[in-house]
Amino acid sequence: MKNIPLTLVSDSCGEYMGKLKLNSDKTVLIKTEGTGSFVCGYCHSSLIEGQYLPNLSNAAGICNNCGWLNNLTKPAKYPELYTRLLKSPANPDVFFGRKHSFVDIGPYTSFLTELNTNLYKYWSQYQRQRPPLLFHYTKIPGLIGILKEGNLWATDFRFLNDSSELEYARELIFNRIEKEISSREKSAKHRVFWERCKEVFKTRPSNYRFLLCFCENGDLLSQWRGYTGGSVGFCIGFDSTIINELSITDPGFFLRRVIYDPEIQLKIIDDIISQINECIEKNAIGRPAEEENNIIAYIGHVAGIIIEEFLYTFKHPSFYEEKEWRCVLTSGLSNDLEALKFRTSDASIVPYTELRFPVVNKCTLLPIKKIVQGPTANKDFGRIAVVSLLLKYAYDFVEVEDSSVPLRF
């Protein structure tokens, strides 16, 4: 038996999650026996304990510990994950560079590892200040599918809505490399190195590359128009820290901020090229020909990995309003076509793959913390429906709000 101070509210809780007609501020005594619990979705405190939990139809409880409004029509299904999602780490601004598993190549390993570390240390300064939430815009079928299946779709980059954006970055990189090749100040070995790089960037990557796009702003008019096609849509706010943590467990995955300023783009390329040239000069030039060629090839591998990231993160300045972040999956699917899936669009068949998150205690919930309902003339009905949808798939803890954009589709 346990006395739980609760504010009981009812009459439409199932529809409005707290915007209720009846409110009682009296302390309520609830008597139960045995083991079991209703758990606060925020602080993980036990609200009601017992083997035979009361049937609280259309009820909600305000946690006496933290004040969080909990749905009391059912016990918390995944209390440990709820606590993690709703209490993000104090410092979510962590950048994960991509590591290389170099084979035993003797004295080369040390400076190649150092080069990789330095390149990503430099790149990280443009990838910090990540917002706590990253938003993904979608239509109604997309929202239902995401909640039901517990995964997100990453699209083959060749089938993006704006196919020219990768060409913008490619041309920027290509032109800068051309300057290295034509520079008389550089040694012949430097020019040969960048000539090889130019040939690489002339062609598209041989393996599949998949992109999943997010936005810093969860209520942007241009995004509502662009992603919902004039119909009602939703914007899903994801915990950016948990998304970013996938970089640790999956070496073929990374989360990056999109850079729009042309001056910053060129500065990044210049500084990265300077570091690579310095590494070539210090560690390759002057060695026996065969050894020199091997070292330059290894340096090219390290350099190519980070420069390829610029293809997916440099966009034309006209897109600046989006303030986009991208999940990029670079794992090759050539030998694992089972992971390759297809959907239809108005123009073609579109290849994609599913992005799944680590399962915690058999829980497949996504790190969703907020749902924004897009502009609509029937926001009350839409809100009732989306709350019911969230409850069905155990997202009891997700905040729901309406767009403030004065537009009605």
CSV table of C-alpha atoms in Angstrom, one decimal:
chain,number,residue,atom,x,y,z
A,1,MET,CA,0.0,0.0,0.0
A,2,LYS,CA,1.3,3.4,-0.9
A,3,ASN,CA,-0.2,6.9,-0.5
A,4,ILE,CA,0.5,8.8,-3.8
A,5,PRO,CA,-0.3,12.5,-3.9
A,6,LEU,CA,-1.8,13.0,-7.3
A,7,THR,CA,-3.9,15.6,-9.0
A,8,LEU,CA,-6.6,13.5,-10.7
A,9,VAL,CA,-8.1,15.0,-13.9
A,10,SER,CA,-10.5,13.3,-16.3
A,11,ASP,CA,-13.2,13.7,-18.9
A,12,SER,CA,-11.4,13.9,-22.3
A,13,CYS,CA,-7.8,13.2,-21.1
A,14,GLY,CA,-7.6,10.5,-23.8
A,15,GLU,CA,-8.3,13.2,-26.4
A,16,TYR,CA,-6.4,16.2,-25.1
A,17,MET,CA,-3.7,14.9,-22.8
A,18,GLY,CA,-4.2,17.4,-20.0
A,19,LYS,CA,-6.5,20.0,-21.5
A,20,LEU,CA,-9.4,18.7,-19.4
A,21,LYS,CA,-12.7,19.8,-18.0
A,22,LEU,CA,-12.4,18.5,-14.5
A,23,ASN,CA,-9.5,19.4,-12.2
A,24,SER,CA,-9.1,18.4,-8.6
A,25,ASP,CA,-6.2,19.7,-6.5
A,26,LYS,CA,-6.9,17.4,-3.6
A,27,THR,CA,-4.6,14.7,-2.4
A,28,VAL,CA,-6.0,11.4,-3.4
A,29,LEU,CA,-5.3,8.1,-1.6
A,30,ILE,CA,-4.9,5.2,-3.9
A,31,LYS,CA,-4.7,1.7,-2.3
A,32,THR,CA,-3.2,-1.2,-4.3
A,33,GLU,CA,-1.6,-4.5,-3.4
A,34,GLY,CA,1.3,-6.6,-4.8
A,35,THR,CA,3.8,-5.5,-7.4
A,36,GLY,CA,3.5,-3.4,-10.5
A,37,SER,CA,3.5,0.3,-11.2
A,38,PHE,CA,2.5,3.4,-13.0
A,39,VAL,CA,5.8,5.1,-13.7
A,40,CYS,CA,6.3,8.8,-14.3
A,41,GLY,CA,7.4,9.2,-17.9
A,42,TYR,CA,9.8,12.0,-17.0
A,43,CYS,CA,11.5,11.4,-13.7
A,44,HIS,CA,10.9,7.6,-13.4
A,45,SER,CA,9.2,8.0,-10.0
A,46,SER,CA,6.6,5.4,-9.1
A,47,LEU,CA,3.1,6.9,-9.3
A,48,ILE,CA,1.0,3.9,-8.3
A,49,GLU,CA,2.3,0.5,-7.2
A,50,GLY,CA,0.4,-2.8,-7.0
A,51,GLN,CA,-0.3,-6.1,-8.7
A,52,TYR,CA,-3.9,-5.1,-9.6
A,53,LEU,CA,-3.6,-1.6,-10.8
A,54,PRO,CA,-6.8,0.4,-10.8
A,55,ASN,CA,-8.7,0.9,-14.1
A,56,LEU,CA,-8.4,4.7,-14.5
A,57,SER,CA,-10.4,5.5,-17.6
A,58,ASN,CA,-9.7,8.9,-19.1
A,59,ALA,CA,-7.4,9.9,-16.2
A,60,ALA,CA,-4.1,11.7,-15.9
A,61,GLY,CA,-1.8,12.1,-12.9
A,62,ILE,CA,0.6,14.9,-12.2
A,63,CYS,CA,3.7,13.5,-10.7
A,64,ASN,CA,4.3,14.9,-7.2
A,65,ASN,CA,8.0,14.7,-7.7
A,66,CYS,CA,8.5,16.6,-11.0
A,67,GLY,CA,5.1,17.9,-12.1
A,68,TRP,CA,5.0,15.9,-15.4
A,69,LEU,CA,1.5,15.1,-16.6
A,70,ASN,CA,1.2,11.4,-17.1
A,71,ASN,CA,-1.5,9.4,-18.9
A,72,LEU,CA,-2.9,7.0,-16.4
A,73,THR,CA,-4.9,4.8,-18.7
A,74,LYS,CA,-2.0,2.4,-18.8
A,75,PRO,CA,1.3,1.8,-17.1
A,76,ALA,CA,4.5,3.1,-18.6
A,77,LYS,CA,5.6,0.5,-21.2
A,78,TYR,CA,9.3,1.5,-21.4
A,79,PRO,CA,10.1,3.5,-18.3
A,80,GLU,CA,13.9,3.3,-18.7
A,81,LEU,CA,13.9,4.6,-22.2
A,82,TYR,CA,11.4,7.3,-21.3
A,83,THR,CA,13.8,8.6,-18.7
A,84,ARG,CA,16.7,8.6,-21.1
A,85,LEU,CA,14.7,10.4,-23.8
A,86,LEU,CA,13.3,13.0,-21.5
A,87,LYS,CA,16.5,13.7,-19.7
A,88,SER,CA,19.2,14.3,-22.3
A,89,PRO,CA,22.8,14.5,-21.3
A,90,ALA,CA,23.9,17.9,-20.0
A,91,ASN,CA,26.3,18.4,-22.8
A,92,PRO,CA,24.8,17.0,-26.1
A,93,ASP,CA,27.2,19.0,-28.2
A,94,VAL,CA,29.6,16.1,-29.0
A,95,PHE,CA,31.2,15.6,-32.4
A,96,PHE,CA,32.1,12.1,-33.6
A,97,GLY,CA,34.8,12.0,-36.3
A,98,ARG,CA,35.2,8.9,-38.4
A,99,LYS,CA,37.9,6.5,-37.4
A,100,HIS,CA,40.0,4.3,-39.8
A,101,SER,CA,41.0,0.8,-39.1
A,102,PHE,CA,44.5,0.8,-40.6
A,103,VAL,CA,46.1,-2.5,-41.2
A,104,ASP,CA,49.6,-3.1,-39.8
A,105,ILE,CA,51.5,-0.8,-42.0
A,106,GLY,CA,54.4,-0.2,-39.7
A,107,PRO,CA,55.7,3.4,-39.2
A,108,TYR,CA,52.9,4.8,-41.4
A,109,THR,CA,50.2,4.0,-38.9
A,110,SER,CA,51.2,6.8,-36.5
A,111,PHE,CA,51.2,9.8,-38.9
A,112,LEU,CA,48.1,8.6,-40.8
A,113,THR,CA,46.1,8.3,-37.5
A,114,GLU,CA,47.4,11.8,-36.6
A,115,LEU,CA,46.4,13.2,-39.9
A,116,ASN,CA,42.9,11.7,-39.6
A,117,THR,CA,42.6,13.1,-36.0
A,118,ASN,CA,43.7,16.6,-37.0
A,119,LEU,CA,41.4,16.8,-40.0
A,120,TYR,CA,38.4,15.9,-38.0
A,121,LYS,CA,39.4,18.1,-35.1
A,122,TYR,CA,39.4,21.0,-37.6
A,123,TRP,CA,36.1,19.9,-39.2
A,124,SER,CA,34.5,19.6,-35.7
A,125,GLN,CA,34.5,23.4,-35.1
A,126,TYR,CA,31.9,23.7,-37.9
A,127,GLN,CA,29.8,20.9,-36.6
A,128,ARG,CA,29.3,21.9,-33.0
A,129,GLN,CA,26.4,23.9,-31.4
A,130,ARG,CA,24.0,21.1,-32.4
A,131,PRO,CA,20.4,22.0,-31.3
A,132,PRO,CA,18.8,19.6,-28.7
A,133,LEU,CA,16.1,18.7,-31.2
A,134,LEU,CA,16.3,18.1,-35.0
A,135,PHE,CA,13.1,18.2,-37.0
A,136,HIS,CA,11.9,16.0,-39.8
A,137,TYR,CA,8.9,17.1,-41.9
A,138,THR,CA,6.5,14.5,-43.3
A,139,LYS,CA,3.1,14.0,-44.6
A,140,ILE,CA,0.4,12.1,-42.6
A,141,PRO,CA,1.3,8.6,-44.1
A,142,GLY,CA,4.9,9.3,-43.2
A,143,LEU,CA,4.1,10.0,-39.6
A,144,ILE,CA,2.0,6.9,-39.3
A,145,GLY,CA,4.7,4.7,-40.9
A,146,ILE,CA,7.5,6.1,-38.7
A,147,LEU,CA,5.6,5.5,-35.5
A,148,LYS,CA,4.3,2.1,-36.5
A,149,GLU,CA,7.5,0.7,-37.9
A,150,GLY,CA,10.0,2.3,-35.6
A,151,ASN,CA,12.5,3.4,-38.3
A,152,LEU,CA,13.3,6.2,-40.6
A,153,TRP,CA,14.0,6.1,-44.4
A,154,ALA,CA,17.3,7.4,-45.8
A,155,THR,CA,17.1,8.1,-49.5
A,156,ASP,CA,19.7,7.3,-52.2
A,157,PHE,CA,21.4,10.7,-52.7
A,158,ARG,CA,21.0,10.4,-56.5
A,159,PHE,CA,17.2,10.6,-56.1
A,160,LEU,CA,17.0,13.7,-53.9
A,161,ASN,CA,14.4,16.3,-54.8
A,162,ASP,CA,17.1,18.7,-55.8
A,163,SER,CA,19.6,16.6,-57.7
A,164,SER,CA,21.8,19.6,-58.5
A,165,GLU,CA,22.9,20.2,-54.9
A,166,LEU,CA,25.6,17.5,-54.9
A,167,GLU,CA,26.9,18.9,-58.2
A,168,TYR,CA,27.3,22.3,-56.5
A,169,ALA,CA,29.6,20.9,-53.9
A,170,ARG,CA,31.4,18.7,-56.4
A,171,GLU,CA,32.2,21.7,-58.7
A,172,LEU,CA,33.4,23.7,-55.7
A,173,ILE,CA,35.8,21.0,-54.7
A,174,PHE,CA,36.8,20.2,-58.3
A,175,ASN,CA,37.7,23.8,-59.0
A,176,ARG,CA,39.8,24.1,-55.9
A,177,ILE,CA,41.7,20.9,-56.7
A,178,GLU,CA,42.4,22.2,-60.2
A,179,LYS,CA,44.2,25.2,-58.6
A,180,GLU,CA,46.5,22.7,-56.8
A,181,ILE,CA,47.3,20.9,-60.0
A,182,SER,CA,48.1,24.1,-61.9
A,183,SER,CA,50.1,25.7,-59.1
A,184,ARG,CA,53.8,26.0,-60.0
A,185,GLU,CA,54.6,26.4,-56.3
A,186,LYS,CA,53.7,22.7,-55.6
A,187,SER,CA,56.0,19.8,-56.2
A,188,ALA,CA,55.4,17.3,-59.0
A,189,LYS,CA,54.3,14.7,-56.3
A,190,HIS,CA,51.8,17.1,-54.9
A,191,ARG,CA,50.3,17.8,-58.4
A,192,VAL,CA,50.2,14.0,-59.1
A,193,PHE,CA,48.4,13.5,-55.8
A,194,TRP,CA,45.7,16.1,-56.6
A,195,GLU,CA,45.4,14.9,-60.1
A,196,ARG,CA,44.4,11.5,-58.8
A,197,CYS,CA,41.9,13.2,-56.4
A,198,LYS,CA,40.4,15.0,-59.3
A,199,GLU,CA,39.8,11.8,-61.2
A,200,VAL,CA,38.1,10.4,-58.1
A,201,PHE,CA,35.7,13.3,-57.8
A,202,LYS,CA,34.9,13.2,-61.4
A,203,THR,CA,33.0,10.0,-60.8
A,204,ARG,CA,30.2,9.3,-58.4
A,205,PRO,CA,30.8,7.0,-55.3
A,206,SER,CA,30.7,3.4,-56.3
A,207,ASN,CA,28.8,2.3,-53.2
A,208,TYR,CA,25.3,3.5,-52.2
A,209,ARG,CA,25.0,6.7,-50.2
A,210,PHE,CA,21.8,7.5,-48.3
A,211,LEU,CA,20.7,10.8,-46.8
A,212,LEU,CA,18.1,11.6,-44.2
A,213,CYS,CA,17.4,15.3,-43.8
A,214,PHE,CA,16.6,17.3,-40.6
A,215,CYS,CA,15.9,20.9,-39.9
A,216,GLU,CA,16.7,23.1,-36.9
A,217,ASN,CA,13.4,24.8,-37.1
A,218,GLY,CA,10.3,22.8,-36.4
A,219,ASP,CA,7.8,25.3,-37.7
A,220,LEU,CA,9.0,26.8,-41.0
A,221,LEU,CA,6.6,27.9,-43.7
A,222,SER,CA,8.9,26.9,-46.6
A,223,GLN,CA,9.3,23.4,-45.2
A,224,TRP,CA,5.6,22.9,-44.7
A,225,ARG,CA,5.0,23.9,-48.3
A,226,GLY,CA,7.9,21.9,-49.6
A,227,TYR,CA,7.5,18.6,-47.7
A,228,THR,CA,3.7,18.4,-47.3
A,229,GLY,CA,2.8,19.4,-50.8
A,230,GLY,CA,-0.1,21.7,-49.8
A,231,SER,CA,-1.7,19.1,-47.6
A,232,VAL,CA,-1.6,18.7,-43.8
A,233,GLY,CA,1.7,17.5,-42.5
A,234,PHE,CA,3.6,16.9,-39.3
A,235,CYS,CA,7.1,17.8,-38.0
A,236,ILE,CA,8.8,15.3,-35.8
A,237,GLY,CA,11.3,16.5,-33.3
A,238,PHE,CA,14.1,14.0,-32.6
A,239,ASP,CA,16.7,14.0,-29.8
A,240,SER,CA,19.8,15.0,-31.6
A,241,THR,CA,22.1,13.5,-29.0
A,242,ILE,CA,20.8,10.0,-29.5
A,243,ILE,CA,20.9,10.3,-33.3
A,244,ASN,CA,24.5,11.5,-33.1
A,245,GLU,CA,25.5,8.6,-30.8
A,246,LEU,CA,24.9,6.2,-33.7
A,247,SER,CA,28.2,7.5,-35.0
A,248,ILE,CA,29.9,5.4,-32.3
A,249,THR,CA,28.2,2.1,-33.1
A,250,ASP,CA,28.1,2.4,-36.9
A,251,PRO,CA,31.3,3.5,-38.7
A,252,GLY,CA,29.3,4.0,-41.9
A,253,PHE,CA,27.0,6.6,-40.3
A,254,PHE,CA,27.5,10.3,-39.5
A,255,LEU,CA,25.4,13.3,-38.6
A,256,ARG,CA,26.6,16.7,-40.1
A,257,ARG,CA,25.5,20.3,-40.2
A,258,VAL,CA,25.0,21.7,-43.7
A,259,ILE,CA,27.2,24.6,-44.6
A,260,TYR,CA,25.8,27.4,-46.8
A,261,ASP,CA,28.3,30.3,-46.7
A,262,PRO,CA,30.5,30.1,-49.9
A,263,GLU,CA,33.4,31.8,-48.1
A,264,ILE,CA,33.3,29.3,-45.2
A,265,GLN,CA,33.1,26.4,-47.7
A,266,LEU,CA,36.2,27.6,-49.6
A,267,LYS,CA,38.0,28.2,-46.3
A,268,ILE,CA,37.3,24.7,-45.1
A,269,ILE,CA,38.6,23.2,-48.4
A,270,ASP,CA,41.7,25.4,-48.4
A,271,ASP,CA,42.6,24.5,-44.8
A,272,ILE,CA,42.0,20.8,-45.3
A,273,ILE,CA,44.1,20.8,-48.5
A,274,SER,CA,46.9,22.7,-46.6
A,275,GLN,CA,47.0,20.0,-43.9
A,276,ILE,CA,47.1,17.3,-46.5
A,277,ASN,CA,49.9,19.0,-48.4
A,278,GLU,CA,51.9,19.4,-45.2
A,279,CYS,CA,51.5,15.7,-44.4
A,280,ILE,CA,52.6,14.7,-47.9
A,281,GLU,CA,55.7,17.0,-47.6
A,282,LYS,CA,56.6,15.7,-44.2
A,283,ASN,CA,56.0,12.0,-44.6
A,284,ALA,CA,56.3,11.1,-48.3
A,285,ILE,CA,58.6,13.4,-50.3
A,286,GLY,CA,62.1,12.1,-50.4
A,287,ARG,CA,61.5,8.5,-49.7
A,288,PRO,CA,62.2,5.7,-52.2
A,289,ALA,CA,59.8,5.8,-55.1
A,290,GLU,CA,57.7,2.7,-54.2
A,291,GLU,CA,57.5,3.7,-50.6
A,292,GLU,CA,56.6,7.3,-51.5
A,293,ASN,CA,53.8,6.1,-53.8
A,294,ASN,CA,52.4,3.8,-51.1
A,295,ILE,CA,52.4,6.6,-48.5
A,296,ILE,CA,50.7,9.0,-50.9
A,297,ALA,CA,48.0,6.4,-51.6
A,298,TYR,CA,47.3,6.0,-47.9
A,299,ILE,CA,47.1,9.7,-47.4
A,300,GLY,CA,44.7,9.9,-50.3
A,301,HIS,CA,42.5,7.4,-48.6
A,302,VAL,CA,42.3,9.4,-45.4
A,303,ALA,CA,41.8,12.7,-47.3
A,304,GLY,CA,39.2,11.3,-49.6
A,305,ILE,CA,37.0,10.2,-46.7
A,306,ILE,CA,36.6,13.6,-45.2
A,307,ILE,CA,36.5,15.5,-48.5
A,308,GLU,CA,33.6,13.3,-49.6
A,309,GLU,CA,31.7,14.6,-46.5
A,310,PHE,CA,31.7,18.0,-48.2
A,311,LEU,CA,29.7,16.6,-51.1
A,312,TYR,CA,26.8,16.0,-48.7
A,313,THR,CA,27.2,19.1,-46.4
A,314,PHE,CA,28.0,22.0,-48.8
A,315,LYS,CA,24.8,23.6,-50.3
A,316,HIS,CA,24.0,26.7,-52.3
A,317,PRO,CA,23.4,29.8,-50.1
A,318,SER,CA,19.9,30.1,-51.4
A,319,PHE,CA,18.9,27.2,-49.1
A,320,TYR,CA,20.2,28.9,-46.0
A,321,GLU,CA,16.7,29.2,-44.4
A,322,GLU,CA,16.5,25.4,-44.0
A,323,LYS,CA,19.4,25.2,-41.5
A,324,GLU,CA,19.7,21.6,-42.4
A,325,TRP,CA,21.4,18.7,-40.7
A,326,ARG,CA,22.0,15.4,-42.5
A,327,CYS,CA,22.3,11.8,-41.5
A,328,VAL,CA,24.6,10.2,-44.0
A,329,LEU,CA,24.8,6.4,-44.4
A,330,THR,CA,27.9,5.4,-46.4
A,331,SER,CA,27.9,1.7,-45.7
A,332,GLY,CA,28.1,-0.2,-49.0
A,333,LEU,CA,25.2,-2.4,-49.8
A,334,SER,CA,26.8,-4.1,-52.8
A,335,ASN,CA,27.0,-7.4,-50.8
A,336,ASP,CA,23.9,-6.9,-48.7
A,337,LEU,CA,21.1,-6.0,-51.1
A,338,GLU,CA,18.5,-7.3,-48.6
A,339,ALA,CA,18.9,-3.9,-46.8
A,340,LEU,CA,18.0,-2.1,-50.0
A,341,LYS,CA,14.4,-1.1,-50.3
A,342,PHE,CA,12.3,0.8,-52.9
A,343,ARG,CA,9.4,3.2,-52.8
A,344,THR,CA,7.6,5.1,-55.6
A,345,SER,CA,7.6,8.8,-56.4
A,346,ASP,CA,5.8,10.8,-59.1
A,347,ALA,CA,8.9,10.5,-61.4
A,348,SER,CA,10.6,7.2,-60.7
A,349,ILE,CA,11.3,4.3,-58.4
A,350,VAL,CA,13.4,5.5,-55.4
A,351,PRO,CA,16.0,3.3,-53.6
A,352,TYR,CA,16.2,3.8,-49.8
A,353,THR,CA,17.3,2.0,-46.7
A,354,GLU,CA,16.0,2.0,-43.2
A,355,LEU,CA,17.7,3.7,-40.3
A,356,ARG,CA,17.1,1.9,-37.1
A,357,PHE,CA,18.2,2.8,-33.5
A,358,PRO,CA,19.7,0.4,-31.0
A,359,VAL,CA,17.0,-1.6,-29.2
A,360,VAL,CA,16.9,-0.9,-25.4
A,361,ASN,CA,15.2,-3.6,-23.4
A,362,LYS,CA,13.4,-4.9,-26.5
A,363,CYS,CA,12.1,-1.4,-27.1
A,364,THR,CA,12.0,-0.2,-30.7
A,365,LEU,CA,10.9,3.4,-29.9
A,366,LEU,CA,12.5,6.2,-31.8
A,367,PRO,CA,14.1,9.1,-29.9
A,368,ILE,CA,11.1,11.4,-30.5
A,369,LYS,CA,10.4,14.2,-28.1
A,370,LYS,CA,7.9,16.5,-29.9
A,371,ILE,CA,5.3,16.5,-32.7
A,372,VAL,CA,4.3,19.7,-34.4
A,373,GLN,CA,1.0,19.6,-36.3
A,374,GLY,CA,1.3,21.7,-39.5
A,375,PRO,CA,-1.0,24.4,-40.6
A,376,THR,CA,-4.6,23.1,-41.0
A,377,ALA,CA,-8.1,24.3,-40.7
A,378,ASN,CA,-9.0,21.3,-38.4
A,379,LYS,CA,-6.3,21.4,-35.8
A,380,ASP,CA,-8.5,20.2,-33.0
A,381,PHE,CA,-9.4,17.0,-34.8
A,382,GLY,CA,-5.8,16.5,-36.0
A,383,ARG,CA,-4.6,16.9,-32.4
A,384,ILE,CA,-7.0,14.3,-31.1
A,385,ALA,CA,-5.9,11.9,-33.8
A,386,VAL,CA,-2.1,12.4,-33.4
A,387,VAL,CA,-2.4,12.0,-29.6
A,388,SER,CA,-4.3,8.7,-30.0
A,389,LEU,CA,-1.7,7.6,-32.5
A,390,LEU,CA,1.1,8.3,-30.1
A,391,LEU,CA,-0.7,6.5,-27.3
A,392,LYS,CA,-1.2,3.4,-29.5
A,393,TYR,CA,2.5,3.1,-30.2
A,394,ALA,CA,3.6,3.9,-26.6
A,395,TYR,CA,4.9,7.4,-27.2
A,396,ASP,CA,3.0,8.7,-24.1
A,397,PHE,CA,5.8,11.1,-23.3
A,398,VAL,CA,5.9,13.0,-26.6
A,399,GLU,CA,4.8,16.7,-26.5
A,400,VAL,CA,2.3,17.8,-29.2
A,401,GLU,CA,1.8,21.3,-30.4
A,402,ASP,CA,0.3,23.2,-33.3
A,403,SER,CA,2.1,25.2,-35.9
A,404,SER,CA,2.0,29.0,-35.3
A,405,VAL,CA,2.1,29.7,-39.1
A,406,PRO,CA,-1.1,31.6,-40.1
A,407,LEU,CA,-1.8,29.4,-43.0
A,408,ARG,CA,-4.7,26.8,-43.5
A,409,PHE,CA,-4.3,24.1,-46.1
